[in-house]
């Protein structure tokens, strides 16, 4: 088994904007004359798609809406997100993102992004950060109906990579996912991928229990060592460490 592709999560891995999202969700709930999120609901929201979050939050408050109306709420949030980012002169990207992307590309590994955020938000950030040219393969919340911790997003990313690079013959076991939340880690694991947990959102010790590798910061990730572990397993069945 060899490492062929690295799949990034977006919120909490590339950009430090989780608090912006939580704030905007609360604002929309208040606009809908509903109570903002409780502490436990905020924790549950982390790592899940906006569609899944709003569906659960509205249900918790006895509000049932149509898919059309839910989509309107998501567009309202995306517009508000755009306005919030316009107020920020320098995007809060996590240190080490650009260097890790360089490492991935220099080792001829494919890059992908798997997120529950809607495509408009992702592309806005990547364009402003001048990272859009590196992510040909993006699976956004618009592309799937199931949210992390379901594996659908990661499996779709593998399919898209194989469509883009037919000679790659990529298998999920040949991918490395970079995640920051239990929901995202579980989604990647269910896809039979190995996972790096970066302690941007949850403490190191919580991620260490469920990841193959855990780092405090992206700058701590030694991609060469990760590749060596994949190579050592070439003749062995894939197992979690």
Coordinates of C-alpha atoms in Angstrom, one line a residue:
X1 CA 0.0 0.0 0.0
X2 CA 1.3 3.4 -0.9
X3 CA 0.1 6.9 -0.1
X4 CA -1.4 8.5 -3.2
X5 CA -3.6 11.3 -2.0
X6 CA -4.1 13.7 0.9
X7 CA -7.6 15.0 1.7
X8 CA -8.0 18.1 3.7
X9 CA -11.0 19.1 5.8
X10 CA -11.7 22.9 5.5
X11 CA -13.2 24.6 8.5
X12 CA -10.8 24.0 11.5
X13 CA -8.0 22.7 9.3
X14 CA -7.4 25.3 6.6
X15 CA -9.2 28.3 8.1
X16 CA -9.8 29.1 11.7
X17 CA -13.5 30.2 11.3
X18 CA -15.5 27.9 13.5
X19 CA -16.5 30.7 15.8
X20 CA -17.7 32.7 12.8
X21 CA -19.9 29.8 11.7
X22 CA -21.4 29.3 15.2
X23 CA -22.1 33.0 15.4
X24 CA -23.9 33.2 12.1
X25 CA -26.0 30.1 12.8
X26 CA -27.1 31.8 16.1
X27 CA -28.0 35.0 14.2
X28 CA -30.2 33.1 11.7
X29 CA -31.9 31.2 14.5
X30 CA -32.7 34.5 16.3
X31 CA -34.0 36.0 13.0
X32 CA -36.3 33.0 12.8
X33 CA -37.5 33.8 16.3
X34 CA -35.8 30.8 17.7
X35 CA -33.4 30.3 20.6
X36 CA -29.7 30.3 19.8
X37 CA -27.6 27.1 20.2
X38 CA -27.0 25.6 23.6
X39 CA -23.5 24.6 24.5
X40 CA -24.1 21.0 23.8
X41 CA -25.6 21.9 20.4
X42 CA -22.6 23.9 19.5
X43 CA -20.4 20.9 20.2
X44 CA -22.6 18.7 18.1
X45 CA -22.4 21.2 15.2
X46 CA -18.6 21.0 14.9
X47 CA -17.5 19.0 12.0
X48 CA -21.0 18.5 10.5
X49 CA -22.5 20.2 7.4
X50 CA -24.5 23.3 7.7
X51 CA -27.5 21.5 6.3
X52 CA -27.3 18.8 8.9
X53 CA -26.8 21.4 11.7
X54 CA -29.8 23.5 10.7
X55 CA -32.0 20.4 10.2
X56 CA -31.2 19.2 13.7
X57 CA -31.4 22.7 15.4
X58 CA -34.8 23.4 13.8
X59 CA -36.1 20.0 14.7
X60 CA -34.9 20.5 18.3
X61 CA -37.1 23.6 18.4
X62 CA -40.1 22.0 16.9
X63 CA -39.7 23.7 13.5
X64 CA -40.1 21.5 10.4
X65 CA -39.1 23.2 7.1
X66 CA -39.0 22.2 3.5
X67 CA -35.8 21.5 1.6
X68 CA -36.4 24.6 -0.4
X69 CA -36.6 26.7 2.8
X70 CA -33.6 25.0 4.3
X71 CA -31.6 25.9 1.2
X72 CA -32.7 29.5 1.5
X73 CA -31.3 29.5 5.1
X74 CA -28.0 28.1 3.9
X75 CA -27.8 30.8 1.2
X76 CA -28.5 33.5 3.8
X77 CA -25.7 32.1 6.0
X78 CA -23.3 32.0 3.0
X79 CA -24.0 35.6 2.2
X80 CA -23.5 36.6 5.8
X81 CA -20.2 34.6 5.8
X82 CA -19.0 36.5 2.8
X83 CA -19.7 39.8 4.5
X84 CA -17.9 38.7 7.6
X85 CA -14.8 37.7 5.6
X86 CA -14.8 41.0 3.8
X87 CA -14.3 42.7 7.2
X88 CA -11.1 40.7 7.8
X89 CA -8.0 42.1 6.1
X90 CA -6.0 38.9 6.6
X91 CA -7.8 35.5 6.5
X92 CA -7.2 33.4 9.7
X93 CA -5.5 30.5 7.9
X94 CA -3.9 28.0 10.2
X95 CA 0.0 28.1 10.2
X96 CA 1.5 25.4 8.1
X97 CA -1.3 25.0 5.6
X98 CA 0.7 26.4 2.6
X99 CA 3.8 24.5 3.6
X100 CA 1.9 21.2 3.9
X101 CA 0.3 21.7 0.5
X102 CA 3.8 22.3 -0.9
X103 CA 5.0 19.1 0.7
X104 CA 2.1 17.1 -0.7
X105 CA 2.7 18.5 -4.2
X106 CA 6.5 18.0 -4.1
X107 CA 5.9 14.3 -3.3
X108 CA 3.6 14.0 -6.3
X109 CA 0.6 13.2 -4.2
X110 CA -2.9 14.3 -5.2
X111 CA -4.8 16.9 -3.2
X112 CA -8.5 17.0 -2.4
X113 CA -10.8 18.8 0.0
X114 CA -13.8 17.3 1.8
X115 CA -16.1 19.6 3.8
X116 CA -19.6 20.1 4.9
X117 CA -19.4 23.8 4.0
X118 CA -21.1 24.9 0.9
X119 CA -19.0 25.4 -2.2
X120 CA -19.4 29.1 -2.4
X121 CA -17.8 29.6 1.1
X122 CA -14.9 27.2 0.3
X123 CA -14.1 28.8 -3.1
X124 CA -14.2 32.3 -1.6
X125 CA -11.6 31.4 1.0
X126 CA -9.4 29.4 -1.4
X127 CA -9.5 32.2 -4.0
X128 CA -8.6 34.9 -1.4
X129 CA -5.8 32.7 0.0
X130 CA -4.5 31.9 -3.5
X131 CA -4.9 28.2 -2.8
X132 CA -7.7 27.5 -5.4
X133 CA -5.3 26.2 -8.1
X134 CA -4.1 23.4 -5.8
X135 CA -7.5 21.9 -5.1
X136 CA -9.0 20.6 -8.3
X137 CA -11.1 18.1 -6.4
X138 CA -13.5 19.6 -3.9
X139 CA -16.4 17.8 -2.2
X140 CA -18.6 20.4 -0.6
X141 CA -21.9 20.2 1.4
X142 CA -23.7 20.9 -1.8
X143 CA -22.5 17.7 -3.4
X144 CA -23.9 15.2 -0.8
X145 CA -27.0 14.8 1.4
X146 CA -25.3 12.9 4.2
X147 CA -23.0 14.8 6.6
X148 CA -19.9 13.7 8.5
X149 CA -19.6 11.3 10.4
X150 CA -21.1 9.5 7.3
X151 CA -18.3 8.5 4.8
X152 CA -20.1 9.7 1.7
X153 CA -18.0 12.8 1.2
X154 CA -14.7 11.0 1.4
X155 CA -15.8 8.2 -0.9
X156 CA -17.1 10.8 -3.4
X157 CA -13.6 12.4 -3.3
X158 CA -12.0 9.1 -4.2
X159 CA -14.4 8.8 -7.1
X160 CA -13.7 12.3 -8.3
X161 CA -9.9 11.8 -8.1
X162 CA -10.2 8.7 -10.2
X163 CA -12.3 10.5 -12.8
X164 CA -9.7 13.3 -12.9
X165 CA -6.7 11.0 -12.9
X166 CA -7.8 7.6 -14.5
X167 CA -4.3 6.2 -14.3
X168 CA -4.3 6.7 -10.5
X169 CA -6.6 3.7 -9.7
X170 CA -7.0 5.2 -6.2
X171 CA -8.4 3.2 -3.3
X172 CA -9.6 4.8 0.0
X173 CA -6.8 2.9 1.9
X174 CA -4.3 4.9 -0.2
X175 CA -5.6 8.3 1.1
X176 CA -4.7 10.3 4.2
X177 CA -7.4 12.5 5.7
X178 CA -6.5 15.6 7.8
X179 CA -9.3 16.3 10.3
X180 CA -9.9 18.3 13.5
X181 CA -13.2 16.9 14.9
X182 CA -14.5 13.5 16.0
X183 CA -17.2 13.7 13.3
X184 CA -14.7 14.2 10.5
X185 CA -12.3 11.6 11.9
X186 CA -15.1 9.0 12.1
X187 CA -16.1 9.8 8.5
X188 CA -12.6 9.2 7.2
X189 CA -12.2 6.0 9.3
X190 CA -15.5 4.7 7.9
X191 CA -14.1 5.3 4.4
X192 CA -11.1 3.0 5.4
X193 CA -8.7 5.9 5.3
X194 CA -5.9 6.7 7.8
X195 CA -6.3 10.0 9.6
X196 CA -4.1 12.8 11.0
X197 CA -5.9 14.7 13.8
X198 CA -4.8 18.3 14.3
X199 CA -5.6 19.8 17.6
X200 CA -7.1 23.0 16.4
X201 CA -10.6 22.5 17.7
X202 CA -10.3 19.6 20.2
X203 CA -7.6 18.8 22.7
X204 CA -4.7 16.6 21.6
X205 CA -5.5 13.8 24.0
X206 CA -9.1 13.5 22.7
X207 CA -7.9 13.1 19.1
X208 CA -5.1 10.8 19.9
X209 CA -7.6 8.1 21.0
X210 CA -9.1 7.8 17.5
X211 CA -6.4 8.9 15.0
X212 CA -3.5 7.2 13.3
X213 CA -1.4 10.3 13.9
X214 CA -2.1 13.4 16.0
X215 CA -0.3 16.8 15.9
X216 CA -0.8 20.0 17.8
X217 CA -0.1 22.0 14.7
X218 CA 0.1 21.3 10.9
X219 CA 3.7 22.3 11.1
X220 CA 4.4 19.3 13.3
X221 CA 3.3 16.8 10.6
X222 CA 6.2 14.9 9.1
X223 CA 4.8 13.7 5.8
X224 CA 7.8 11.7 5.0
X225 CA 7.4 9.5 8.1
X226 CA 3.7 9.0 7.2
X227 CA 4.7 7.9 3.7
X228 CA 7.1 5.4 5.2
X229 CA 4.4 3.9 7.3
X230 CA 2.2 3.4 4.2
X231 CA 5.1 1.8 2.4
X232 CA 5.8 -0.6 5.2
X233 CA 2.2 -1.8 5.0
X234 CA 2.4 -2.5 1.3
X235 CA 2.3 -6.3 1.9
X236 CA 0.1 -6.1 5.0
X237 CA -3.6 -5.6 5.5
X238 CA -4.6 -2.1 6.4
X239 CA -5.2 -1.8 10.2
X240 CA -5.7 1.2 12.5
X241 CA -2.7 2.0 14.6

